[in-house]
mmCIF file of C-alpha atoms in Angstrom:
data_model
loop_
_atom_site.group_PDB
_atom_site.id
_atom_site.type_symbol
_atom_site.label_atom_id
_atom_site.label_comp_id
_atom_site.label_asym_id
_atom_site.label_seq_id
_atom_site.Cartn_x
_atom_site.Cartn_y
_atom_site.Cartn_z
ATOM 1 C CA MET A 29 -0.006 0.248 0.117
ATOM 2 C CA SER A 30 2.673 2.545 0.932
ATOM 3 C CA ARG A 31 4.173 2.132 -2.572
ATOM 4 C CA LEU A 32 1.107 3.083 -4.509
ATOM 5 C CA PRO A 33 1.323 6.598 -5.912
ATOM 6 C CA ARG A 34 -1.043 9.000 -4.186
ATOM 7 C CA ARG A 35 -3.493 9.131 -7.005
ATOM 8 C CA LEU A 36 -3.927 5.428 -6.869
ATOM 9 C CA GLN A 37 -4.736 5.097 -3.178
ATOM 10 C CA PRO A 38 -8.441 5.149 -3.346
ATOM 11 C CA ALA A 39 -7.864 1.865 -5.409
ATOM 12 C CA TRP A 40 -6.461 0.401 -2.715
ATOM 13 C CA PRO A 41 -9.446 -1.619 -0.896
ATOM 14 C CA LEU A 42 -10.224 -2.850 -4.531
ATOM 15 C CA ALA A 43 -6.676 -4.200 -4.807
ATOM 16 C CA LYS A 44 -6.443 -5.670 -1.612
ATOM 17 C CA ARG A 45 -9.456 -7.904 -2.470
ATOM 18 C CA ALA A 46 -8.335 -8.572 -5.796
ATOM 19 C CA HIS A 47 -4.972 -9.967 -4.140
ATOM 20 C CA LEU A 48 -6.836 -12.035 -1.606
ATOM 21 C CA ALA A 49 -8.987 -13.420 -4.283
ATOM 22 C CA ALA A 50 -5.584 -14.306 -6.404
ATOM 23 C CA THR A 51 -4.057 -16.013 -3.260
ATOM 24 C CA VAL A 52 -7.110 -18.152 -2.559
ATOM 25 C CA MET A 53 -7.398 -19.233 -6.197
ATOM 26 C CA LEU A 54 -3.854 -19.946 -6.903
ATOM 27 C CA GLY A 55 -3.456 -21.635 -3.570
ATOM 28 C CA VAL A 56 -6.087 -24.097 -4.612
ATOM 29 C CA VAL A 57 -3.598 -25.025 -7.836
ATOM 30 C CA TRP A 58 -0.567 -25.089 -5.667
ATOM 31 C CA ARG A 59 -1.995 -27.116 -2.753
ATOM 32 C CA ARG A 60 -3.263 -29.901 -5.205
ATOM 33 C CA LEU A 61 -0.055 -29.979 -6.851
ATOM 34 C CA ALA A 62 1.940 -30.145 -3.556
ATOM 35 C CA PRO A 63 2.626 -33.850 -3.792
ATOM 36 C CA LEU A 64 5.034 -33.236 -6.850
ATOM 37 C CA TRP A 65 7.026 -31.262 -4.642
ATOM 38 C CA GLY A 66 7.420 -33.511 -1.748
ATOM 39 C CA PRO A 67 8.425 -31.941 1.436
ATOM 40 C CA ARG A 68 8.785 -28.634 -0.234
ATOM 41 C CA GLY A 69 4.848 -28.939 -1.202
ATOM 42 C CA LEU A 70 2.721 -26.252 0.115
ATOM 43 C CA PRO A 71 0.826 -27.305 3.354
ATOM 44 C CA ARG A 72 -2.571 -28.660 2.640
ATOM 45 C CA ARG A 73 -4.153 -28.446 6.106
ATOM 46 C CA ALA A 74 -3.905 -25.870 8.867
ATOM 47 C CA SER A 75 -4.464 -25.324 12.307
ATOM 48 C CA LEU A 76 -6.292 -22.312 13.341
ATOM 49 C CA GLN A 77 -4.817 -22.077 16.776
ATOM 50 C CA SER A 78 -1.396 -23.210 18.124
ATOM 51 C CA ALA A 79 -3.365 -25.246 21.170
ATOM 52 C CA ASP A 80 -4.954 -27.251 18.216
ATOM 53 C CA THR A 81 -1.569 -27.965 16.665
ATOM 54 C CA ALA A 82 -0.106 -29.059 19.783
ATOM 55 C CA SER A 83 -2.820 -31.412 20.795
ATOM 56 C CA VAL A 84 -2.154 -33.598 17.811
ATOM 57 C CA PRO A 85 0.667 -35.807 19.062
ATOM 58 C CA SER A 86 2.006 -36.508 15.568
ATOM 59 C CA GLU A 87 3.010 -32.803 14.925
ATOM 60 C CA GLY A 88 5.647 -33.004 17.493
ATOM 61 C CA ALA A 89 4.738 -29.607 19.032
ATOM 62 C CA VAL A 90 4.701 -28.353 22.409
ATOM 63 C CA LEU A 91 3.176 -25.325 23.681
ATOM 64 C CA HIS A 92 4.681 -23.362 26.515
ATOM 65 C CA ALA A 93 2.128 -21.215 27.968
ATOM 66 C CA GLY A 94 2.321 -17.861 29.364
ATOM 67 C CA PRO A 95 0.470 -15.686 32.071
ATOM 68 C CA ALA A 96 -3.378 -14.778 31.261
ATOM 69 C CA GLY A 97 -3.921 -12.312 28.588
ATOM 70 C CA GLU A 98 -4.313 -8.665 29.558
ATOM 71 C CA VAL A 99 -7.986 -7.231 29.553
ATOM 72 C CA ILE A 100 -7.882 -3.806 28.376
ATOM 73 C CA ASP A 101 -10.669 -0.961 29.237
ATOM 74 C CA ARG A 102 -9.423 2.202 28.574
ATOM 75 C CA ALA A 103 -11.107 5.721 28.850
ATOM 76 C CA SER A 104 -11.903 7.685 25.614
ATOM 77 C CA ALA A 105 -8.954 9.171 23.859
ATOM 78 C CA GLN A 106 -9.292 13.007 24.039
ATOM 79 C CA GLY A 107 -8.838 15.278 20.982
ATOM 80 C CA GLU A 108 -10.543 17.065 18.178
ATOM 81 C CA PRO A 109 -13.012 15.933 16.920
ATOM 82 C CA PRO A 110 -13.816 14.193 20.070
ATOM 83 C CA LEU A 111 -14.813 10.429 20.293
ATOM 84 C CA HIS A 112 -13.068 9.418 17.023
ATOM 85 C CA PRO A 113 -14.476 6.018 16.030
ATOM 86 C CA THR A 114 -10.872 4.632 15.429
ATOM 87 C CA PHE A 115 -10.077 5.385 19.115
ATOM 88 C CA GLU A 116 -13.324 4.169 20.233
ATOM 89 C CA ALA A 117 -12.754 0.917 18.662
ATOM 90 C CA ALA A 118 -9.742 0.311 20.594
ATOM 91 C CA ARG A 119 -10.861 1.141 23.891
ATOM 92 C CA ALA A 120 -11.782 -2.563 25.196
ATOM 93 C CA ALA A 121 -10.199 -5.888 24.250
ATOM 94 C CA HIS A 122 -9.247 -9.103 25.797
ATOM 95 C CA LEU A 123 -5.706 -9.759 24.376
ATOM 96 C CA PRO A 124 -4.957 -13.691 23.906
ATOM 97 C CA ASP A 125 -2.727 -15.441 26.286
ATOM 98 C CA PRO A 126 1.010 -15.562 25.411
ATOM 99 C CA TYR A 127 2.683 -18.566 24.609
ATOM 100 C CA VAL A 128 5.818 -20.202 22.698
ATOM 101 C CA LEU A 129 5.005 -22.782 20.318
ATOM 102 C CA GLU A 130 7.971 -25.695 20.124
ATOM 103 C CA LEU A 131 8.005 -27.579 16.955
ATOM 104 C CA SER A 132 10.321 -30.589 15.902
ATOM 105 C CA ASN A 133 11.747 -30.304 12.743
ATOM 106 C CA GLY A 134 9.449 -27.436 11.831
ATOM 107 C CA THR A 135 10.100 -24.848 9.227
ATOM 108 C CA VAL A 136 9.364 -21.130 9.088
ATOM 109 C CA VAL A 137 9.139 -19.446 5.500
ATOM 110 C CA GLY A 138 9.730 -15.620 4.927
ATOM 111 C CA ASP A 139 10.125 -12.448 6.394
ATOM 112 C CA TYR A 140 6.302 -12.945 7.474
ATOM 113 C CA GLY A 141 6.904 -16.089 9.400
ATOM 114 C CA ALA A 142 4.945 -18.570 7.931
ATOM 115 C CA THR A 143 5.245 -21.827 10.293
ATOM 116 C CA VAL A 144 4.793 -25.090 8.801
ATOM 117 C CA THR A 145 5.022 -28.127 10.955
ATOM 118 C CA ALA A 146 7.131 -31.269 9.922
ATOM 119 C CA ARG A 147 3.982 -33.198 9.165
ATOM 120 C CA GLY A 148 2.993 -30.510 6.707
ATOM 121 C CA THR A 149 0.464 -28.536 8.615
ATOM 122 C CA PHE A 150 0.232 -24.689 8.564
ATOM 123 C CA ASP A 151 -0.038 -23.137 11.922
ATOM 124 C CA PHE A 152 -2.265 -20.283 11.093
ATOM 125 C CA GLU A 153 -2.130 -18.306 14.651
ATOM 126 C CA THR A 154 1.930 -17.948 14.366
ATOM 127 C CA SER A 155 1.408 -16.961 10.965
ATOM 128 C CA ARG A 156 -0.699 -13.877 11.123
ATOM 129 C CA TYR A 157 -0.784 -11.118 8.187
ATOM 130 C CA PHE A 158 -2.413 -7.780 7.815
ATOM 131 C CA SER A 159 -6.115 -8.177 7.127
ATOM 132 C CA VAL A 160 -5.775 -12.062 6.359
ATOM 133 C CA TYR A 161 -8.694 -13.745 8.791
ATOM 134 C CA ARG A 162 -8.395 -17.268 6.797
ATOM 135 C CA TRP A 163 -5.515 -19.501 6.352
ATOM 136 C CA ASN A 164 -6.031 -19.924 2.520
ATOM 137 C CA GLU A 165 -5.493 -16.122 2.111
ATOM 138 C CA HIS A 166 -2.092 -15.887 3.426
ATOM 139 C CA PRO A 167 0.310 -14.761 1.052
ATOM 140 C CA LEU A 168 2.239 -18.143 1.605
ATOM 141 C CA PHE A 169 -0.097 -19.455 -0.809
ATOM 142 C CA LEU A 170 1.016 -17.057 -3.733
ATOM 143 C CA ARG A 171 4.144 -19.195 -4.524
ATOM 144 C CA PRO A 172 3.777 -22.736 -5.961
ATOM 145 C CA ARG A 173 6.320 -24.507 -3.546
ATOM 146 C CA LEU A 174 8.358 -23.871 -0.290
ATOM 147 C CA PRO A 175 11.655 -22.456 -0.737
ATOM 148 C CA LYS A 176 14.494 -24.713 0.147
ATOM 149 C CA PRO A 177 15.369 -24.200 3.969
ATOM 150 C CA TYR A 178 18.259 -23.653 5.613
ATOM 151 C CA ARG A 179 18.800 -26.673 8.019
ATOM 152 C CA VAL A 180 19.853 -26.150 11.460
ATOM 153 C CA ASP A 181 20.532 -29.113 13.780
ATOM 154 C CA GLY A 182 19.614 -27.302 17.074
ATOM 155 C CA THR A 183 17.486 -24.586 18.460
ATOM 156 C CA VAL A 184 16.193 -21.680 16.441
ATOM 157 C CA ALA A 185 14.002 -19.017 17.724
ATOM 158 C CA SER A 186 11.704 -17.457 14.658
ATOM 159 C CA LEU A 187 11.227 -13.630 15.566
ATOM 160 C CA ALA A 188 9.972 -13.317 11.755
ATOM 161 C CA THR A 189 6.816 -10.954 11.991
ATOM 162 C CA ARG A 190 4.452 -9.464 9.558
ATOM 163 C CA GLY A 191 5.783 -5.964 8.661
ATOM 164 C CA GLY A 192 8.716 -6.421 10.962
ATOM 165 C CA ASP A 193 11.311 -5.889 7.949
ATOM 166 C CA ARG A 194 12.231 -2.175 7.608
ATOM 167 C CA ASN A 195 9.502 -0.967 9.637
ATOM 168 C CA TYR A 196 10.570 0.582 12.739
ATOM 169 C CA TYR A 197 7.325 0.419 14.757
ATOM 170 C CA HIS A 198 6.721 -3.534 13.986
ATOM 171 C CA PHE A 199 10.488 -4.234 14.637
ATOM 172 C CA LEU A 200 10.492 -2.682 18.038
ATOM 173 C CA LEU A 201 7.201 -3.190 19.313
ATOM 174 C CA GLU A 202 6.425 -6.832 17.632
ATOM 175 C CA VAL A 203 9.575 -8.368 16.357
ATOM 176 C CA LEU A 204 11.817 -7.717 19.431
ATOM 177 C CA PRO A 205 9.258 -8.275 22.310
ATOM 178 C CA ARG A 206 8.920 -11.947 20.593
ATOM 179 C CA TRP A 207 12.408 -12.483 21.710
ATOM 180 C CA ALA A 208 11.248 -11.578 25.298
ATOM 181 C CA LEU A 209 8.688 -14.300 25.053
ATOM 182 C CA VAL A 210 11.358 -16.957 24.137
ATOM 183 C CA ARG A 211 13.394 -16.152 27.073
ATOM 184 C CA GLN A 212 10.787 -15.812 29.649
ATOM 185 C CA LEU A 213 8.659 -18.851 28.677
ATOM 186 C CA VAL A 214 11.444 -21.230 27.550
ATOM 187 C CA ALA A 215 14.396 -19.698 29.746
ATOM 188 C CA ASP A 216 16.362 -22.897 29.997
ATOM 189 C CA ALA A 217 16.691 -23.005 26.063
ATOM 190 C CA GLU A 218 20.253 -22.876 24.363
ATOM 191 C CA ILE A 219 19.311 -20.748 21.492
ATOM 192 C CA ASP A 220 21.978 -21.531 18.285
ATOM 193 C CA ALA A 221 20.406 -19.148 15.909
ATOM 194 C CA VAL A 222 17.632 -16.522 15.602
ATOM 195 C CA PHE A 223 15.767 -15.852 12.467
ATOM 196 C CA MET A 224 14.719 -12.027 12.150
ATOM 197 C CA PRO A 225 15.097 -9.192 9.959
ATOM 198 C CA ALA A 226 18.544 -7.474 10.070
ATOM 199 C CA ALA A 227 18.994 -5.512 7.204
ATOM 200 C CA LEU A 228 19.129 -2.053 8.572
ATOM 201 C CA GLY A 229 21.525 -0.854 10.746
ATOM 202 C CA TYR A 230 18.830 -0.004 13.542
ATOM 203 C CA GLU A 231 17.495 -3.605 13.414
ATOM 204 C CA ARG A 232 21.107 -4.683 14.254
ATOM 205 C CA ASP A 233 21.568 -2.336 16.955
ATOM 206 C CA LEU A 234 18.362 -2.624 18.469
ATOM 207 C CA ALA A 235 18.878 -6.467 18.560
ATOM 208 C CA ALA A 236 22.336 -6.371 20.086
ATOM 209 C CA MET A 237 20.480 -3.620 23.169
ATOM 210 C CA ALA A 238 18.056 -6.589 23.620
ATOM 211 C CA GLY A 239 20.749 -9.363 24.025
ATOM 212 C CA ILE A 240 20.789 -11.489 20.866
ATOM 213 C CA ASP A 241 24.039 -12.299 19.578
ATOM 214 C CA ALA A 242 24.763 -10.880 16.127
ATOM 215 C CA ASP A 243 26.740 -14.159 15.126
ATOM 216 C CA LYS A 244 23.590 -15.925 15.800
ATOM 217 C CA ILE A 245 21.143 -14.168 13.264
ATOM 218 C CA LEU A 246 19.731 -15.619 10.283
ATOM 219 C CA PRO A 247 18.449 -12.587 8.586
ATOM 220 C CA THR A 248 15.167 -12.829 6.503
ATOM 221 C CA GLY A 249 16.446 -11.011 3.851
ATOM 222 C CA SER A 250 18.635 -13.531 2.669
ATOM 223 C CA VAL A 251 17.450 -16.785 4.074
ATOM 224 C CA PRO A 252 13.982 -17.550 2.701
ATOM 225 C CA ALA A 253 13.139 -20.381 5.079
ATOM 226 C CA VAL A 254 14.912 -22.108 8.274
ATOM 227 C CA GLN A 255 14.320 -25.719 9.552
ATOM 228 C CA ALA A 256 15.256 -26.814 12.680
ATOM 229 C CA SER A 257 15.335 -29.544 14.928
ATOM 230 C CA ARG A 258 13.946 -27.514 17.601
ATOM 231 C CA LEU A 259 12.047 -24.568 16.620
ATOM 232 C CA LEU A 260 10.488 -21.824 19.004
ATOM 233 C CA ILE A 261 7.779 -19.755 17.481
ATOM 234 C CA PRO A 262 6.584 -17.155 19.926
ATOM 235 C CA SER A 263 3.027 -15.643 19.655
ATOM 236 C CA TYR A 264 2.515 -12.121 18.471
ATOM 237 C CA PRO A 265 2.725 -10.076 21.436
ATOM 238 C CA ASN A 266 0.814 -7.000 19.983
ATOM 239 C CA MET A 267 -2.546 -7.969 18.744
ATOM 240 C CA GLY A 268 -4.321 -5.203 16.832
ATOM 241 C CA GLU A 269 -1.608 -2.687 18.121
ATOM 242 C CA LEU A 270 -3.457 -2.379 21.436
ATOM 243 C CA GLN A 271 0.424 -2.521 23.146
ATOM 244 C CA PRO A 272 -0.237 -4.753 26.325
ATOM 245 C CA ARG A 273 1.474 -3.195 29.525
ATOM 246 C CA TRP A 274 4.144 -5.828 30.015
ATOM 247 C CA LEU A 275 5.430 -5.202 26.409
ATOM 248 C CA VAL A 276 5.596 -1.477 26.899
ATOM 249 C CA GLU A 277 7.350 -2.076 30.350
ATOM 250 C CA TRP A 278 9.585 -4.642 28.836
ATOM 251 C CA VAL A 279 10.832 -2.341 26.085
ATOM 252 C CA ARG A 280 11.070 0.681 28.521
ATOM 253 C CA ALA A 281 13.476 -1.595 30.839
ATOM 254 C CA THR A 282 15.575 -2.923 28.112
ATOM 255 C CA PHE A 283 16.480 0.141 26.036
ATOM 256 C CA GLN A 284 17.832 2.676 28.400
ATOM 257 C CA ALA A 285 18.949 6.117 27.470
ATOM 258 C CA VAL A 286 22.789 6.932 27.526
ATOM 259 C CA ASN A 287 23.048 10.707 27.839
ATOM 260 C CA THR A 288 20.028 13.038 28.214
ATOM 261 C CA GLU A 289 21.509 16.052 29.848
ATOM 262 C CA GLU A 290 21.690 18.570 27.012
ATOM 263 C CA LEU A 291 18.855 17.111 25.010
ATOM 264 C CA PRO A 292 15.704 19.244 24.320
ATOM 265 C CA ARG A 293 12.322 18.945 26.669
ATOM 266 C CA ARG A 294 10.164 19.686 23.777
ATOM 267 C CA LEU A 295 10.137 18.049 20.531
ATOM 268 C CA PHE A 296 8.409 18.198 17.250
ATOM 269 C CA VAL A 297 8.781 15.198 15.502
ATOM 270 C CA THR A 298 8.729 15.782 11.840
ATOM 271 C CA ARG A 299 8.660 13.437 8.491
ATOM 272 C CA ALA A 300 10.923 13.777 5.813
ATOM 273 C CA ASN A 301 8.796 12.293 3.147
ATOM 274 C CA THR A 302 5.075 11.702 2.919
ATOM 275 C CA ARG A 303 2.558 12.874 5.577
ATOM 276 C CA ARG A 304 3.562 16.413 5.524
ATOM 277 C CA LEU A 305 2.090 19.384 7.220
ATOM 278 C CA ILE A 306 1.013 21.802 4.630
ATOM 279 C CA GLN A 307 1.183 24.509 7.055
ATOM 280 C CA GLY A 308 4.896 23.204 8.465
ATOM 281 C CA PRO A 309 6.792 26.234 8.493
ATOM 282 C CA ALA A 310 3.779 28.403 10.519
ATOM 283 C CA ILE A 311 3.624 25.443 13.096
ATOM 284 C CA GLU A 312 7.051 25.007 13.479
ATOM 285 C CA ALA A 313 7.581 28.688 14.124
ATOM 286 C CA MET A 314 4.685 28.770 16.602
ATOM 287 C CA LEU A 315 6.363 25.745 18.464
ATOM 288 C CA ARG A 316 9.717 27.133 18.251
ATOM 289 C CA GLU A 317 8.622 30.057 20.146
ATOM 290 C CA ARG A 318 7.395 27.491 22.909
ATOM 291 C CA GLY A 319 10.557 26.458 23.427
ATOM 292 C CA PHE A 320 10.238 23.139 20.772
ATOM 293 C CA VAL A 321 12.777 21.771 18.790
ATOM 294 C CA THR A 322 12.389 19.878 15.584
ATOM 295 C CA ILE A 323 13.653 16.543 15.043
ATOM 296 C CA ASP A 324 13.618 14.128 12.186
ATOM 297 C CA PRO A 325 14.358 10.365 13.997
ATOM 298 C CA GLY A 326 14.951 9.078 10.504
ATOM 299 C CA THR A 327 18.130 10.668 10.690
ATOM 300 C CA MET A 328 19.366 9.365 13.977
ATOM 301 C CA SER A 329 20.545 6.256 15.105
ATOM 302 C CA ALA A 330 18.742 3.943 17.655
ATOM 303 C CA GLN A 331 20.680 5.148 20.604
ATOM 304 C CA GLU A 332 20.007 8.901 19.611
ATOM 305 C CA GLN A 333 16.390 8.213 19.490
ATOM 306 C CA ILE A 334 16.117 6.744 22.643
ATOM 307 C CA ASP A 335 18.041 9.490 24.202
ATOM 308 C CA HIS A 336 16.094 12.322 22.616
ATOM 309 C CA PHE A 337 12.770 10.861 23.838
ATOM 310 C CA SER A 338 14.044 9.864 26.927
ATOM 311 C CA ALA A 339 14.597 13.458 27.786
ATOM 312 C CA ALA A 340 11.625 14.806 26.233
ATOM 313 C CA GLU A 341 8.341 16.161 28.810
ATOM 314 C CA VAL A 342 6.480 17.451 25.770
ATOM 315 C CA ILE A 343 6.095 15.749 22.308
ATOM 316 C CA VAL A 344 4.292 17.105 19.255
ATOM 317 C CA GLY A 345 4.465 14.530 16.309
ATOM 318 C CA ILE A 346 3.124 13.720 13.120
ATOM 319 C CA HIS A 347 1.750 10.229 12.911
ATOM 320 C CA GLY A 348 4.303 7.992 11.640
ATOM 321 C CA ALA A 349 6.817 5.294 12.704
ATOM 322 C CA ALA A 350 9.162 7.901 14.323
ATOM 323 C CA MET A 351 6.302 8.346 17.097
ATOM 324 C CA THR A 352 7.313 4.799 18.028
ATOM 325 C CA ASN A 353 9.828 6.521 20.141
ATOM 326 C CA LEU A 354 7.285 7.451 22.395
ATOM 327 C CA VAL A 355 7.535 4.366 24.447
ATOM 328 C CA PHE A 356 11.067 5.641 25.591
ATOM 329 C CA ALA A 357 9.197 9.028 27.024
ATOM 330 C CA PRO A 358 9.457 9.665 30.941
ATOM 331 C CA VAL A 359 6.805 9.394 33.361
ATOM 332 C CA GLY A 360 4.249 12.036 32.939
ATOM 333 C CA VAL A 361 4.745 12.988 29.189
ATOM 334 C CA ARG A 362 2.402 15.119 27.183
ATOM 335 C CA VAL A 363 1.922 14.051 23.658
ATOM 336 C CA LEU A 364 -0.107 15.793 20.774
ATOM 337 C CA GLU A 365 -0.348 13.693 17.585
ATOM 338 C CA LEU A 366 -1.622 15.266 14.117
ATOM 339 C CA PHE A 367 -3.634 13.206 11.441
ATOM 340 C CA ALA A 368 -5.030 13.506 8.154
ATOM 341 C CA PRO A 369 -8.627 12.662 8.112
ATOM 342 C CA ARG A 370 -8.239 9.559 5.960
ATOM 343 C CA TYR A 371 -5.225 7.981 8.011
ATOM 344 C CA VAL A 372 -6.071 7.994 11.991
ATOM 345 C CA LYS A 373 -4.718 5.085 13.820
ATOM 346 C CA HIS A 374 -4.870 4.266 17.609
ATOM 347 C CA CYS A 375 -1.427 2.772 18.013
ATOM 348 C CA TYR A 376 0.140 5.645 19.737
ATOM 349 C CA TRP A 377 -2.589 6.564 21.777
ATOM 350 C CA ALA A 378 -2.496 2.679 23.162
ATOM 351 C CA LEU A 379 1.213 3.151 23.582
ATOM 352 C CA SER A 380 0.971 6.162 25.841
ATOM 353 C CA ASN A 381 -1.360 4.212 28.047
ATOM 354 C CA GLY A 382 1.355 1.989 29.356
ATOM 355 C CA ILE A 383 3.501 5.220 30.604
ATOM 356 C CA PRO A 384 2.723 6.304 33.960
ATOM 357 C CA ASP A 385 0.734 9.631 34.052
ATOM 358 C CA ALA A 386 1.195 10.252 30.233
ATOM 359 C CA ARG A 387 -1.322 12.459 28.802
ATOM 360 C CA TYR A 388 -2.295 12.280 25.367
ATOM 361 C CA ARG A 389 -4.473 14.166 22.638
ATOM 362 C CA TYR A 390 -4.841 13.885 18.886
ATOM 363 C CA LEU A 391 -5.738 16.447 16.676
ATOM 364 C CA ILE A 392 -7.165 15.582 12.788
ATOM 365 C CA GLY A 393 -6.573 17.910 10.197
ATOM 366 C CA ARG A 394 -9.127 19.152 7.505
ATOM 367 C CA GLY A 395 -10.585 16.995 4.782
ATOM 368 C CA ARG A 396 -13.003 14.759 4.092
ATOM 369 C CA PRO A 397 -12.979 11.705 6.493
ATOM 370 C CA PRO A 398 -13.666 8.011 5.286
ATOM 371 C CA ARG A 399 -17.435 6.887 5.057
ATOM 372 C CA PRO A 400 -18.160 4.781 8.249
ATOM 373 C CA GLY A 401 -16.524 1.562 7.557
ATOM 374 C CA GLN A 402 -14.452 2.567 4.624
ATOM 375 C CA PRO A 403 -10.827 1.591 5.112
ATOM 376 C CA MET A 404 -8.272 4.487 6.137
ATOM 377 C CA TYR A 405 -6.310 4.404 2.649
ATOM 378 C CA GLY A 406 -5.003 7.804 2.983
ATOM 379 C CA LEU A 407 -1.671 6.687 4.082
ATOM 380 C CA GLN A 408 0.252 9.389 2.013
ATOM 381 C CA ASP A 409 -2.166 12.265 2.860
ATOM 382 C CA ASP A 410 -0.540 15.612 3.489
ATOM 383 C CA ILE A 411 -2.006 16.960 6.689
ATOM 384 C CA ASP A 412 -3.992 20.454 6.708
ATOM 385 C CA VAL A 413 -4.149 21.644 10.133
ATOM 386 C CA ASP A 414 -4.578 25.040 11.098
ATOM 387 C CA PRO A 415 -1.773 26.652 13.363
ATOM 388 C CA ASP A 416 -4.070 28.250 15.784
ATOM 389 C CA GLN A 417 -5.824 24.958 16.283
ATOM 390 C CA VAL A 418 -2.486 23.239 17.000
ATOM 391 C CA ARG A 419 -1.673 26.069 19.746
ATOM 392 C CA ARG A 420 -5.236 25.731 21.329
ATOM 393 C CA GLU A 421 -4.696 21.867 21.631
ATOM 394 C CA LEU A 422 -1.298 22.357 22.977
ATOM 395 C CA ASP A 423 -2.492 24.918 25.572
ATOM 396 C CA VAL A 424 -5.354 22.064 26.543
ATOM 397 C CA LEU A 425 -2.779 19.527 26.872
ATOM 398 C CA LEU A 426 -0.143 21.939 29.224
ATOM 399 C CA ASP A 427 -3.414 22.863 31.199
ATOM 400 C CA ARG A 428 -2.711 26.610 30.349
#
């Protein structure tokens, strides 16, 4: 979706449906031909839940269960316009119990982490993909056969996660917390290799900070599939991008600031490419008068981002991956997030709920919002917001 030209963005819902239909139709053909490929044939059956996979003795699976899933019941997000449906829909949820699925001679495929047992069963629950709700719609079935796997005679932890490669948000809040689940729920495991994204500098840096040995990483960008005598696949820790409290606490405890003494206490988080502020210069000038310093986290190292957000007491930002760094902000941080009407996301509001005494507000710019039930397809839309309205929202946020 992010690669579509802006003029084609309205066609995204139709393109997505066409993609799913093609996946289903091709999958029917490739699964019928699967016996011709032997062990590399696509899976012809699926378990919808990992507990079902583990309940069949011949699957060679063990489920390492974690604590009960978190029950989320949050107050309405504050902002303009009030009671926006995107935030209201994310107020309450019962997140599933975390776990680690252990497979004997299992295989994990692709940077989206599709899990296949030695018996050839597709474990759908650990293979989640965006907007895919039926196992036969998974992009795994666009390929005619499984890639030849890299074999490891040992224990492999798979952190490959939908969207986790080259996306700061998904890497920090979904890929790496899966490592936390492995270390907590299978604490005695001697990990021989870790299958995960590692193409970018921040991915390697953050992995090292999380305690992952660089010499043990099997990068998803160059290894299309891995098969291991003992494969550990953690569940998705951030279902619905709702940020359970344990996840936020683990990230905040794991990635520490090094030096914040001379860094600004008020940040304006901008973007270099899409989703720009139409009135950016005027808004930036107004914020500068109030002591804000403009930063583009995309130009910083991972440690520099951690340091800057750890020092920030007030953050004004355009919705985007850079706002993931809100997770490092101190207790009591104040946040104002700016949106275009056709692309409103709840994830950073949910994230702020895990920071003690944080206060969050949103401001949605001018323009026509989607019709009720219509997807938020304005991913690249610029933001048209009145500088005076930004000033008023900031005053409310700071209780002026």
